[in-house]
Amino acid sequence: MPEDSIDQINFEEINEQAISKPLVSHMYTADPSAHVFNGKIYIYPSHDIDAGIPFNDDGDHFGMEDYHVFSMDSISSKAVDNGVALHVDDVAWAEKQMWAPDAAHKNGKYYLYFPAKRANGIFQIGVATADDPAGPFKPEPDAIKGSYSIDPAVFEDEDGKHYIYFGGIWGGQLQKYRNNIYNRNNEEPQARETALGPIVALLTADMLEFAEDPKEIVILDQNGEAILAGDNNRRFFEASWVHKYNGKYYFSYSTGDTHFICYAIGDNPYGPFTYQGRILNPVVGWTSHHSICEVENEWYLFYHDSSLSKGITHLRSMKVTKIDYLEDGSIITIDPYGI
Ligand code: FUB
């Protein structure tokens, strides 16, 4: 929901109508990546704070410094805060802005993937390991070689391979890259050119590196044409997530300045993915970021909004609601305020 409409919002009414309440209210949490590990739900969100940095289009006001991991015994139970799992001060290569993370599990070890800015102002993605899904996590000494931009999301396929998806335009810096190479003069493509796509790479067996050069994913429209950069209602902005449903790969993402969570379907982890529609209509706050997780044979959307902070875009709260599929595999669009 755009920032300029905040003055007109009646927050009491919005919070009353909201289809779900914040999972926690003792701190602000956003970008929730949810997984079931060992029969329990674990959520890996950003930890929003007011860092006192003025709002700008690069998102500098998102000045997060650490991560907490939350656990839930079931979808209806309380989300338990397991304390600080990783702090920026413990990450040798990172200076600031611990943005949206994700986690993965392999052979009894847990891996936290997170973006942060180096001292030169460039985002990279790091990985940290733990023996417990709630951490604490020990970071690798340097960022993942060849990583860039923001919003890592790791998908484990049925054959045990793990793929990392990442990228986000504007403050996420994806527009500065072409074919994995940074050039500070690069900008977003023109409106009639193909939109920038999210990036994917297979992870190595030890989960700590890219096993291949990252590849750009193409999102197609229903006619098989690549979605254009000027198609702001459908083009990729940030917040990649992949889940598998009935043998198909669902790539979901945020459209950023138009505030939708959309999805596209493909036949393999690399795409192309064909645009299908919207999963979530705009929430209170500029950003929208989600994950999709199966819990006891039901599917859930973990997402955030800024209704608890009465519309402060960088003070968000994670929430969860059920996802419903139609027979043909399409997802019924969710209206966060039931209107
Ligand atoms: O939380 C900081 C940034 O806001 C995330 O990385 C984006 O996806 C957006 O939610």
XYZ file of C-alpha atoms and ligand atoms in Angstrom:
349
model
C 0.000 0.000 0.000
C 1.624 3.276 -1.057
C 3.128 5.490 1.649
C 1.141 8.582 0.547
C -2.192 6.963 1.423
C -1.224 6.370 5.074
C -2.884 9.571 6.325
C -6.235 8.291 5.141
C -5.970 4.938 6.884
C -8.039 4.194 9.963
C -5.647 1.766 11.674
C -8.156 0.595 14.236
C -10.497 -0.450 11.443
C -7.636 -1.987 9.413
C -6.380 -4.011 12.387
C -9.930 -5.136 13.103
C -10.466 -6.224 9.477
C -7.023 -7.781 9.045
C -7.274 -11.488 8.279
C -4.440 -12.231 10.717
C -2.657 -10.668 13.686
C 1.094 -10.133 14.090
C 2.809 -13.368 15.170
C 4.794 -11.378 17.731
C 4.398 -7.851 19.054
C 7.409 -7.412 21.376
C 9.595 -6.488 18.393
C 9.209 -5.691 14.706
C 9.806 -8.525 12.246
C 9.584 -8.701 8.455
C 10.346 -10.826 5.374
C 9.458 -14.093 7.182
C 11.006 -17.216 5.644
C 9.277 -20.244 7.145
C 10.327 -23.903 7.122
C 9.342 -27.082 8.921
C 12.447 -28.655 10.456
C 12.110 -31.760 12.667
C 8.313 -31.376 12.817
C 8.442 -27.804 14.136
C 7.907 -24.505 12.306
C 10.920 -22.179 12.225
C 10.647 -18.603 10.965
C 13.662 -16.600 9.819
C 12.589 -12.945 9.533
C 14.375 -9.621 9.311
C 14.500 -7.807 12.658
C 13.207 -4.298 11.973
C 14.503 -1.421 14.080
C 14.343 2.331 13.870
C 17.982 3.066 13.070
C 17.221 6.790 12.769
C 18.166 6.854 9.070
C 15.968 9.057 6.848
C 13.717 7.369 4.253
C 15.087 7.150 0.687
C 14.505 5.083 -2.472
C 17.563 2.947 -1.714
C 15.947 1.698 1.499
C 18.712 3.029 3.761
C 16.083 3.382 6.513
C 16.021 -0.428 6.695
C 19.025 -0.398 9.040
C 18.688 -3.856 10.567
C 21.561 -5.270 12.653
C 20.704 -8.819 13.678
C 18.436 -11.830 13.243
C 16.207 -13.667 15.705
C 14.756 -17.079 14.853
C 11.187 -17.894 15.922
C 9.726 -21.357 16.461
C 6.144 -22.614 16.615
C 4.996 -26.069 17.750
C 2.013 -25.857 15.385
C 0.473 -23.282 13.087
C -1.872 -22.053 15.817
C 0.656 -21.953 18.658
C 2.609 -18.987 19.963
C 5.742 -17.920 18.076
C 8.677 -18.254 20.473
C 11.595 -15.825 20.152
C 14.848 -17.797 20.435
C 16.989 -14.684 20.869
C 19.787 -13.274 18.724
C 20.893 -15.865 16.168
C 23.429 -13.707 14.322
C 24.609 -10.081 14.705
C 26.257 -7.940 12.032
C 29.157 -7.241 14.408
C 30.057 -10.939 14.172
C 30.176 -10.946 10.368
C 33.687 -9.971 9.296
C 32.805 -8.864 5.762
C 29.522 -7.038 6.525
C 28.985 -3.487 7.732
C 25.222 -2.931 7.867
C 21.677 -3.625 6.605
C 20.998 -7.246 7.495
C 18.017 -7.623 5.126
C 15.717 -10.547 4.337
C 17.286 -13.937 5.210
C 16.399 -17.575 4.580
C 17.554 -20.897 6.017
C 18.104 -24.471 4.864
C 18.823 -27.840 6.440
C 21.150 -30.587 5.252
C 22.649 -33.593 7.051
C 21.877 -32.314 10.562
C 23.303 -28.807 9.923
C 21.382 -25.569 9.461
C 22.398 -22.784 7.121
C 21.343 -19.147 7.376
C 21.665 -17.143 4.151
C 21.578 -13.368 4.548
C 22.343 -10.207 2.576
C 24.302 -7.307 4.040
C 26.213 -4.302 2.770
C 29.981 -4.313 2.788
C 31.832 -1.132 3.834
C 31.939 -0.143 0.118
C 28.116 0.029 0.055
C 27.686 -3.087 -2.121
C 25.319 -5.866 -1.065
C 26.536 -9.453 -0.969
C 25.068 -12.637 0.450
C 26.638 -14.549 3.312
C 26.064 -17.917 4.916
C 26.322 -18.945 8.562
C 25.985 -22.424 10.066
C 24.496 -23.909 13.233
C 23.730 -27.281 14.798
C 20.308 -26.082 15.925
C 17.677 -24.536 13.611
C 17.296 -21.633 16.064
C 21.023 -20.912 16.042
C 23.239 -19.289 17.147
C 24.771 -19.210 13.672
C 28.489 -18.928 12.959
C 29.209 -16.909 9.817
C 31.728 -17.893 7.166
C 34.651 -15.449 7.066
C 33.675 -13.986 3.683
C 30.532 -13.555 1.624
C 29.565 -16.270 -0.873
C 31.949 -15.866 -3.816
C 30.139 -14.383 -6.828
C 27.061 -13.379 -4.785
C 25.380 -10.004 -5.128
C 22.142 -8.111 -4.450
C 19.606 -9.170 -1.780
C 16.814 -11.489 -0.648
C 18.307 -15.001 -0.771
C 15.754 -17.840 -0.740
C 16.854 -21.474 -0.773
C 14.718 -24.219 -2.283
C 15.414 -27.915 -1.709
C 14.225 -30.062 -4.587
C 13.014 -33.632 -4.142
C 16.371 -34.970 -5.382
C 18.116 -33.236 -2.444
C 19.674 -30.461 -4.557
C 19.494 -26.950 -3.112
C 19.043 -23.858 -5.272
C 19.529 -20.296 -4.087
C 17.384 -17.534 -5.606
C 18.207 -13.874 -5.068
C 17.997 -10.333 -6.387
C 16.088 -7.124 -5.942
C 16.065 -3.886 -7.920
C 16.456 -0.261 -6.685
C 18.000 -0.452 -3.173
C 18.716 -4.141 -3.820
C 21.188 -3.086 -6.582
C 20.256 -5.818 -9.106
C 20.013 -3.185 -11.873
C 23.770 -2.635 -11.570
C 24.503 -6.180 -12.817
C 24.410 -7.821 -16.233
C 25.621 -11.430 -16.577
C 26.850 -11.325 -12.953
C 29.129 -8.316 -13.591
C 28.753 -5.051 -11.672
C 28.846 -1.726 -13.448
C 27.782 1.301 -11.445
C 26.522 2.979 -14.652
C 24.021 0.199 -15.363
C 20.377 1.055 -14.697
C 16.996 -0.684 -15.093
C 16.102 -1.543 -18.698
C 13.778 0.828 -20.599
C 10.023 0.231 -20.181
C 9.724 -1.711 -23.479
C 12.729 -3.892 -22.801
C 12.631 -7.226 -20.974
C 12.497 -6.760 -17.202
C 15.454 -7.825 -15.097
C 14.897 -11.300 -13.740
C 15.696 -12.904 -10.404
C 18.914 -14.924 -10.230
C 19.349 -18.622 -9.434
C 22.348 -20.841 -8.698
C 22.744 -24.439 -7.587
C 24.505 -24.657 -4.220
C 27.531 -26.892 -3.663
C 27.080 -30.109 -1.681
C 28.510 -28.379 1.430
C 25.901 -25.573 1.017
C 28.554 -22.852 1.320
C 29.156 -21.817 -2.296
C 27.593 -21.480 -5.714
C 28.169 -24.672 -7.702
C 27.770 -22.786 -10.997
C 27.636 -19.298 -12.450
C 24.345 -17.707 -11.371
C 21.723 -17.557 -14.127
C 18.999 -14.986 -14.756
C 15.434 -16.319 -14.704
C 12.896 -15.227 -17.323
C 9.277 -14.626 -16.334
C 6.928 -15.007 -19.297
C 3.391 -13.783 -19.835
C 0.607 -16.170 -20.931
C 1.630 -15.638 -24.604
C 5.165 -16.795 -23.947
C 6.613 -13.267 -24.183
C 9.057 -12.056 -21.546
C 7.498 -9.602 -19.081
C 8.670 -6.066 -19.787
C 10.414 -3.652 -17.436
C 7.509 -1.183 -17.754
C 4.944 -3.763 -16.667
C 5.150 -2.687 -13.012
C 2.117 -4.750 -11.988
C 3.835 -7.994 -12.993
C 7.579 -7.499 -13.285
C 9.972 -8.939 -10.699
C 11.168 -6.458 -8.049
C 12.425 -8.525 -5.052
C 11.444 -11.240 -2.526
C 12.013 -14.465 -4.489
C 10.495 -17.672 -3.139
C 10.132 -21.122 -4.718
C 7.911 -23.970 -3.634
C 6.758 -27.120 -5.397
C 3.098 -28.066 -5.656
C 1.808 -31.086 -7.573
C 5.138 -31.468 -9.397
C 5.237 -27.847 -10.631
C 7.692 -25.171 -9.521
C 6.016 -22.008 -8.219
C 8.195 -18.905 -8.288
C 6.651 -16.086 -6.218
C 7.908 -12.533 -5.766
C 7.080 -8.940 -4.934
C 6.342 -6.342 -7.606
C 7.783 -3.621 -5.340
C 6.318 -0.257 -6.282
C 2.934 -1.809 -7.151
C 2.963 -3.808 -3.887
C 1.720 -7.219 -5.086
C 2.978 -10.696 -4.266
C 2.625 -12.552 -7.586
C 3.503 -16.014 -8.823
C 4.628 -17.771 -11.975
C 4.837 -21.512 -12.688
C 7.574 -23.550 -14.369
C 8.714 -27.113 -14.997
C 12.166 -26.922 -13.414
C 14.087 -24.816 -10.854
C 15.634 -22.578 -13.543
C 12.384 -21.610 -15.246
C 11.249 -20.016 -17.411
C 8.235 -19.367 -15.225
C 4.917 -18.277 -16.664
C 3.035 -15.533 -14.835
C -0.220 -16.728 -13.255
C -1.576 -13.993 -11.006
C -1.515 -12.422 -7.560
C -1.175 -14.245 -4.260
C -1.451 -11.212 -1.976
C -2.943 -7.784 -2.536
C -1.109 -4.727 -1.086
C -0.510 -4.595 2.641
C -0.061 -1.539 4.871
C 3.529 -0.359 4.337
C 5.578 0.007 1.141
C 7.194 -3.423 1.071
C 5.619 -6.840 0.708
C 7.662 -9.993 1.258
C 6.560 -13.529 1.973
C 7.326 -17.226 2.101
C 5.141 -20.246 1.381
C 5.387 -23.324 3.573
C 3.499 -26.609 3.839
C 2.551 -27.519 7.396
C 0.669 -30.757 8.045
C -0.696 -30.976 4.486
C -1.957 -27.386 4.425
C -0.191 -24.490 2.731
C 0.496 -21.181 4.455
C 1.597 -17.729 3.381
C 3.918 -16.012 5.838
C 3.987 -12.273 5.094
C 4.287 -8.922 6.830
C 2.595 -5.571 7.102
C 3.113 -2.290 8.953
C -0.272 -2.118 10.659
C 1.124 -2.612 14.198
C 3.445 0.410 13.756
C 0.524 2.339 12.197
C 2.066 2.442 8.758
C 5.776 2.975 9.427
C 7.248 1.224 6.432
C 10.446 -0.021 8.089
C 8.675 -1.256 11.257
C 6.810 -4.343 10.106
C 5.207 -7.402 11.701
C 5.179 -10.956 10.404
C 1.835 -12.696 9.988
C 0.534 -15.972 8.595
C -2.588 -16.991 6.701
C -3.741 -20.088 4.823
C -3.340 -20.453 1.053
C -6.049 -22.118 -1.027
C -5.437 -23.700 -4.420
C -8.039 -24.371 -7.088
C -8.184 -27.762 -8.878
C -6.029 -26.408 -11.725
C -3.229 -25.458 -9.306
C -3.944 -21.744 -9.279
C -3.799 -19.859 -5.988
C -6.762 -17.829 -4.750
C -5.705 -14.192 -4.267
C -5.621 -13.164 -0.622
C -6.880 -9.781 0.494
C -4.991 -8.983 3.699
C -7.849 -6.955 5.130
C -10.716 -9.081 3.884
C -12.221 -6.264 1.799
O 13.644 -5.897 4.755
C 14.431 -5.145 3.850
C 13.943 -5.301 2.477
O 12.589 -4.879 2.395
C 13.905 -6.718 1.984
O 15.156 -7.238 1.665
C 12.981 -6.548 0.847
O 12.508 -7.731 0.295
C 11.897 -5.707 1.481
O 10.969 -6.472 2.195
